[in-house]
Amino acid sequence: MEKASRPHRITSADVARACGVSRATVSYVLNNDPRQTIPLETRERVLQAARELGYSPFAPARLLRSGRSQLVLAVLPFEQVDPALSRSLKELEQRLALHDLTLLSYVGVHPQMGTMHPSAHITPSVLLSYADQTDPLVADFLQPFHAPILHLLGDARIEEQVGNMQAQYLIQSGKRSLLFLASERKDVQRLSHYRFLGVQQACLQGECVEPVLCVLPSSREEARAVLQDTLTKSPSPWGICCYNDEVAFAALAALADENIAVPLTAAVVGCDNIPLAQWSLPALTTIAFHNEPGLDSLIEAIVALSRGESVSWKAQKTLTLITRASA
Amino acid sequence: MEKASRPHRITSADVARACGVSRATVSYVLNNDPRQTIPLETRERVLQAARELGYSPFAPARLLRSGRSQLVLAVLPFEQVDPALSRSLKELEQRLALHDLTLLSYVGVHPQMGTMHPSAHITPSVLLSYADQTDPLVADFLQPFHAPILHLLGDARIEEQVGNMQAQYLIQSGKRSLLFLASERKDVQRLSHYRFLGVQQACLQGECVEPVLCVLPSSREEARAVLQDTLTKSPSPWGICCYNDEVAFAALAALADENIAVPLTAAVVGCDNIPLAQWSLPALTTIAFHNEPGLDSLIEAIVALSRGESVSWKAQKTLTLITRASA
DNA sequence: CTGAAAGCGCTTACAG
DNA sequence: CTGAAAGCGCTTACAG
């Protein structure tokens, strides 16, 4: 069996031929070139011919010629994309589409050897990095794209604030034995570390004892055992800061399995405010992130960068504590 | 302020000049062309020069010449990407990278007028559609890419099976008043509909009364009220089939708020087996999807299609009931 | 207002 | 084994 023969591609030349104009004119019409004044009649002939032939310009050819890609690439090196992120990507996509920019996402930092770097296959004009900007592996990965980078994650300080805010709230509501429940996920250890630091600080300031760090196993039976074991090391009532809402769900389950009253004997605070957070038993008190400056300013920055202008834009995250029933 | 001047791009000509060979040789070496036998010494000189200059080939130029894109585009027209999907994309990416294919994701079906279709900016060699294949809007969107399409979603039949399996299990464990809890999410109504059909069938076969369809509101207070109201319409014990695990969490919360015993008075079955499913109170009984044929076969199909070969591959989903405590 | 022509950077027959 | 050359499809000065 042979390889399929190259399918005939409809080119701008075909369109030009079909309506008896030059390829230049086709290009001017299709790209709405403001420097040209094409008579309406010609314009419509071209547009119709393009439609009839099902013509769409060949992306790599445009790009090779123009040098400007209309592609924005979001780099998401996470084990899993959480729903909050996915929704914000969706919104970004809609907004960027209005500026004729296409948002694409790439998962994973591609550490494999012997294969080509993705930049050999795709040429984004702007990179949106959701990766840890202090990680040199990330920098190495982004560099070959030769595109301006917008770092959308907050810095370490905001992560400390998360832990700090969780702990302060628990201390102020009378819990003096604090726990930090970390995730087993490898890709998240750094964030987790900073959040724990924030908890430590709050304990220092609140004149509590040193908080206990605990990695919660991912099976319910083990989680129960580990938590139970950890709790015996400090007197109740406990304040439990969780790395994120998923860990908080696990904590809530382990506490229920141990018949420990929430929030009376143990209070639980999560982080992320996932959609499911309101449905836990009891409903989860958690931390929500907000992006400052807002989406408008981010869009502006992306559009400018994609045009080769230089802009300064910096992610500024702020936090809110969402108080529900678990703490 | 002027637009930034076009940055000097390092081309294969630069590399060729740097080590005194022709551009052809550079290309042969970098692409590992099996039809050429380049002496090791030359080979290494080229490789090193490329490395030193930080050369990476310009994607659109390669593509324009070769006609073959190494890009695989996953089209995800969902309001949100769930964690299960995101993990499977990650795995797909890793596997495809070994074949020098880059997996990119696109969220949303881009219904907006007046802007260019994404195909003007990107040229995938294979399309992975996670959209409803019977939706003509989806077909219209995919067509301009002129690329072979793999539909990864199961067909309507498998969705009916979901509802059927949920309901059968509940009926067989003694629940004869069945409920189907749908989601408020617009993008998911069609799936939801098929699953409900499956529940209806099971009720017919199991000689139960017609199942009650109920859309669960997204606030906890309203959800409780609506569920309570719905339950009064049929005698306990109730069997509750949920559109997915998120809805099941909501149902569990509403039942707890109403002090209804689970699974005794009301049993709950979800769908998807999300990671959080084991942490609900009580732990969630749910349906898990499996893909047949497996990942290996999918990878094979994608690789073949990207080479222009034609293959027949069809998503075959199978289901398992994961029994935990909620039903 | 329209068209002929150059050239983006690459790969790949082809000639040596 | 290596190099000169063609050409992928497009946009965009430039000449008319």
GROMACS .gro file of N, CA, C and O in nm, chain A residues 117-169:
model
  212
  117HIS      N    1   1.175   1.936   1.969
  117HIS     CA    2   1.104   2.031   2.055
  117HIS      C    3   0.978   2.077   1.981
  117HIS      O    4   0.981   2.096   1.860
  118PRO      N    5   0.867   2.094   2.054
  118PRO     CA    6   0.743   2.136   1.989
  118PRO      C    7   0.759   2.262   1.904
  118PRO      O    8   0.682   2.282   1.810
  119SER      N    9   0.856   2.346   1.933
  119SER     CA   10   0.873   2.468   1.854
  119SER      C   11   0.906   2.437   1.708
  119SER      O   12   0.892   2.522   1.622
  120ALA      N   13   0.949   2.314   1.681
  120ALA     CA   14   0.974   2.276   1.542
  120ALA      C   15   0.843   2.254   1.468
  120ALA      O   16   0.840   2.248   1.346
  121HIS      N   17   0.734   2.244   1.543
  121HIS     CA   18   0.606   2.215   1.480
  121HIS      C   19   0.507   2.329   1.492
  121HIS      O   20   0.407   2.331   1.422
  122ILE      N   21   0.535   2.419   1.582
  122ILE     CA   22   0.439   2.527   1.605
  122ILE      C   23   0.511   2.655   1.642
  122ILE      O   24   0.610   2.652   1.713
  123THR      N   25   0.458   2.767   1.595
  123THR     CA   26   0.522   2.896   1.615
  123THR      C   27   0.426   2.994   1.680
  123THR      O   28   0.359   3.069   1.610
  124PRO      N   29   0.418   2.993   1.810
  124PRO     CA   30   0.327   3.087   1.876
  124PRO      C   31   0.389   3.227   1.877
  124PRO      O   32   0.510   3.242   1.873
  125SER      N   33   0.303   3.327   1.881
  125SER     CA   34   0.356   3.463   1.890
  125SER      C   35   0.365   3.508   2.035
  125SER      O   36   0.436   3.602   2.066
  126VAL      N   37   0.289   3.443   2.120
  126VAL     CA   38   0.294   3.474   2.262
  126VAL      C   39   0.281   3.343   2.340
  126VAL      O   40   0.206   3.254   2.301
  127LEU      N   41   0.353   3.334   2.449
  127LEU     CA   42   0.347   3.218   2.536
  127LEU      C   43   0.281   3.257   2.667
  127LEU      O   44   0.318   3.358   2.728
  128LEU      N   45   0.185   3.177   2.710
  128LEU     CA   46   0.123   3.197   2.840
  128LEU      C   47   0.170   3.083   2.929
  128LEU      O   48   0.128   2.969   2.912
  129SER      N   49   0.255   3.113   3.023
  129SER     CA   50   0.307   3.006   3.105
  129SER      C   51   0.234   2.993   3.237
  129SER      O   52   0.224   3.089   3.313
  130TYR      N   53   0.183   2.874   3.262
  130TYR     CA   54   0.121   2.843   3.390
  130TYR      C   55   0.216   2.757   3.472
  130TYR      O   56   0.173   2.682   3.559
  131ALA      N   57   0.344   2.765   3.439
  131ALA     CA   58   0.442   2.684   3.509
  131ALA      C   59   0.518   2.770   3.609
  131ALA      O   60   0.517   2.893   3.601
  132ASP      N   61   0.582   2.703   3.698
  132ASP     CA   62   0.663   2.769   3.798
  132ASP      C   63   0.777   2.846   3.730
  132ASP      O   64   0.864   2.788   3.668
  133GLN      N   65   0.774   2.977   3.744
  133GLN     CA   66   0.872   3.054   3.666
  133GLN      C   67   1.013   3.048   3.722
  133GLN      O   68   1.108   3.089   3.655
  134THR      N   69   1.027   2.993   3.841
  134THR     CA   70   1.163   2.982   3.896
  134THR      C   71   1.228   2.849   3.859
  134THR      O   72   1.345   2.827   3.886
  135ASP      N   73   1.151   2.762   3.795
  135ASP     CA   74   1.203   2.631   3.758
  135ASP      C   75   1.287   2.642   3.629
  135ASP      O   76   1.236   2.681   3.525
  136PRO      N   77   1.415   2.608   3.636
  136PRO     CA   78   1.500   2.621   3.517
  136PRO      C   79   1.456   2.529   3.402
  136PRO      O   80   1.474   2.564   3.285
  137LEU      N   81   1.399   2.415   3.435
  137LEU     CA   82   1.348   2.325   3.331
  137LEU      C   83   1.241   2.393   3.247
  137LEU      O   84   1.231   2.375   3.126
  138VAL      N   85   1.160   2.470   3.316
  138VAL     CA   86   1.054   2.542   3.247
  138VAL      C   87   1.113   2.646   3.152
  138VAL      O   88   1.074   2.657   3.036
  139ALA      N   89   1.210   2.719   3.202
  139ALA     CA   90   1.275   2.821   3.119
  139ALA      C   91   1.338   2.758   2.995
  139ALA      O   92   1.323   2.808   2.884
  140ASP      N   93   1.405   2.645   3.014
  140ASP     CA   94   1.467   2.574   2.901
  140ASP      C   95   1.363   2.532   2.799
  140ASP      O   96   1.389   2.532   2.679
  141PHE      N   97   1.249   2.494   2.850
  141PHE     CA   98   1.145   2.449   2.759
  141PHE      C   99   1.086   2.565   2.678
  141PHE      O  100   1.058   2.553   2.559
  142LEU      N  101   1.069   2.678   2.745
  142LEU     CA  102   1.003   2.791   2.679
  142LEU      C  103   1.095   2.864   2.581
  142LEU      O  104   1.050   2.919   2.480
  143GLN      N  105   1.223   2.862   2.609
  143GLN     CA  106   1.317   2.943   2.534
  143GLN      C  107   1.313   2.920   2.381
  143GLN      O  108   1.306   3.017   2.304
  144PRO      N  109   1.316   2.794   2.335
  144PRO     CA  110   1.323   2.771   2.192
  144PRO      C  111   1.208   2.829   2.110
  144PRO      O  112   1.218   2.841   1.988
  145PHE      N  113   1.101   2.865   2.176
  145PHE     CA  114   0.989   2.923   2.101
  145PHE      C  115   1.021   3.064   2.053
  145PHE      O  116   0.957   3.116   1.963
  146HIS      N  117   1.119   3.126   2.118
  146HIS     CA  118   1.157   3.263   2.081
  146HIS      C  119   1.037   3.356   2.082
  146HIS      O  120   1.023   3.441   1.993
  147ALA      N  121   0.950   3.337   2.177
  147ALA     CA  122   0.831   3.421   2.184
  147ALA      C  123   0.826   3.488   2.322
  147ALA      O  124   0.878   3.434   2.419
  148PRO      N  125   0.763   3.605   2.328
  148PRO     CA  126   0.749   3.670   2.458
  148PRO      C  127   0.663   3.585   2.551
  148PRO      O  128   0.569   3.519   2.506
  149ILE      N  129   0.697   3.586   2.677
  149ILE     CA  130   0.631   3.499   2.775
  149ILE      C  131   0.555   3.581   2.879
  149ILE      O  132   0.609   3.678   2.932
  150LEU      N  133   0.433   3.542   2.904
  150LEU     CA  134   0.357   3.600   3.014
  150LEU      C  135   0.344   3.494   3.122
  150LEU      O  136   0.287   3.387   3.097
  151HIS      N  137   0.394   3.523   3.240
  151HIS     CA  138   0.383   3.426   3.349
  151HIS      C  139   0.254   3.454   3.425
  151HIS      O  140   0.239   3.562   3.482
  152LEU      N  141   0.165   3.359   3.426
  152LEU     CA  142   0.033   3.385   3.483
  152LEU      C  143   0.020   3.340   3.628
  152LEU      O  144  -0.078   3.372   3.694
  153LEU      N  145   0.117   3.264   3.672
  153LEU     CA  146   0.108   3.221   3.811
  153LEU      C  147   0.161   3.332   3.902
  153LEU      O  148   0.246   3.409   3.865
  154GLY      N  149   0.107   3.336   4.021
  154GLY     CA  150   0.160   3.430   4.118
  154GLY      C  151   0.298   3.383   4.162
  154GLY      O  152   0.343   3.276   4.127
  155ASP      N  153   0.363   3.464   4.240
  155ASP     CA  154   0.495   3.424   4.288
  155ASP      C  155   0.482   3.350   4.421
  155ASP      O  156   0.372   3.325   4.470
  156ALA      N  157   0.594   3.317   4.478
  156ALA     CA  158   0.595   3.240   4.601
  156ALA      C  159   0.518   3.312   4.713
  156ALA      O  160   0.452   3.249   4.795
  157ARG      N  161   0.526   3.443   4.712
  157ARG     CA  162   0.466   3.518   4.822
  157ARG      C  163   0.317   3.491   4.836
  157ARG      O  164   0.264   3.474   4.945
  158ILE      N  165   0.250   3.485   4.722
  158ILE     CA  166   0.105   3.463   4.729
  158ILE      C  167   0.074   3.324   4.785
  158ILE      O  168  -0.026   3.305   4.856
  159GLU      N  169   0.160   3.228   4.757
  159GLU     CA  170   0.139   3.093   4.808
  159GLU      C  171   0.156   3.091   4.960
  159GLU      O  172   0.081   3.025   5.031
  160GLU      N  173   0.255   3.165   5.007
  160GLU     CA  174   0.269   3.177   5.152
  160GLU      C  175   0.145   3.239   5.213
  160GLU      O  176   0.100   3.198   5.320
  161GLN      N  177   0.093   3.339   5.145
  161GLN     CA  178  -0.028   3.404   5.196
  161GLN      C  179  -0.145   3.308   5.210
  161GLN      O  180  -0.227   3.323   5.300
  162VAL      N  181  -0.152   3.211   5.117
  162VAL     CA  182  -0.260   3.113   5.125
  162VAL      C  183  -0.253   3.042   5.260
  162VAL      O  184  -0.350   3.039   5.336
  163GLY      N  185  -0.136   2.984   5.289
  163GLY     CA  186  -0.119   2.913   5.414
  163GLY      C  187  -0.143   3.004   5.533
  163GLY      O  188  -0.208   2.967   5.632
  164ASN      N  189  -0.093   3.123   5.520
  164ASN     CA  190  -0.106   3.220   5.628
  164ASN      C  191  -0.252   3.252   5.657
  164ASN      O  192  -0.296   3.254   5.773
  165MET      N  193  -0.327   3.273   5.552
  165MET     CA  194  -0.467   3.310   5.568
  165MET      C  195  -0.548   3.194   5.627
  165MET      O  196  -0.632   3.214   5.716
  166GLN      N  197  -0.520   3.073   5.580
  166GLN     CA  198  -0.587   2.955   5.636
  166GLN      C  199  -0.560   2.946   5.786
  166GLN      O  200  -0.652   2.932   5.867
  167ALA      N  201  -0.431   2.955   5.821
  167ALA     CA  202  -0.391   2.935   5.960
  167ALA      C  203  -0.444   3.046   6.050
  167ALA      O  204  -0.497   3.019   6.159
  168GLN      N  205  -0.432   3.169   6.003
  168GLN     CA  206  -0.480   3.281   6.085
  168GLN      C  207  -0.627   3.264   6.119
  168GLN      O  208  -0.669   3.287   6.232
  169TYR      N  209  -0.703   3.225   6.019
  169TYR     CA  210  -0.847   3.210   6.042
  169TYR      C  211  -0.873   3.101   6.146
  169TYR      O  212  -0.957   3.117   6.236
   0.00000   0.00000   0.00000
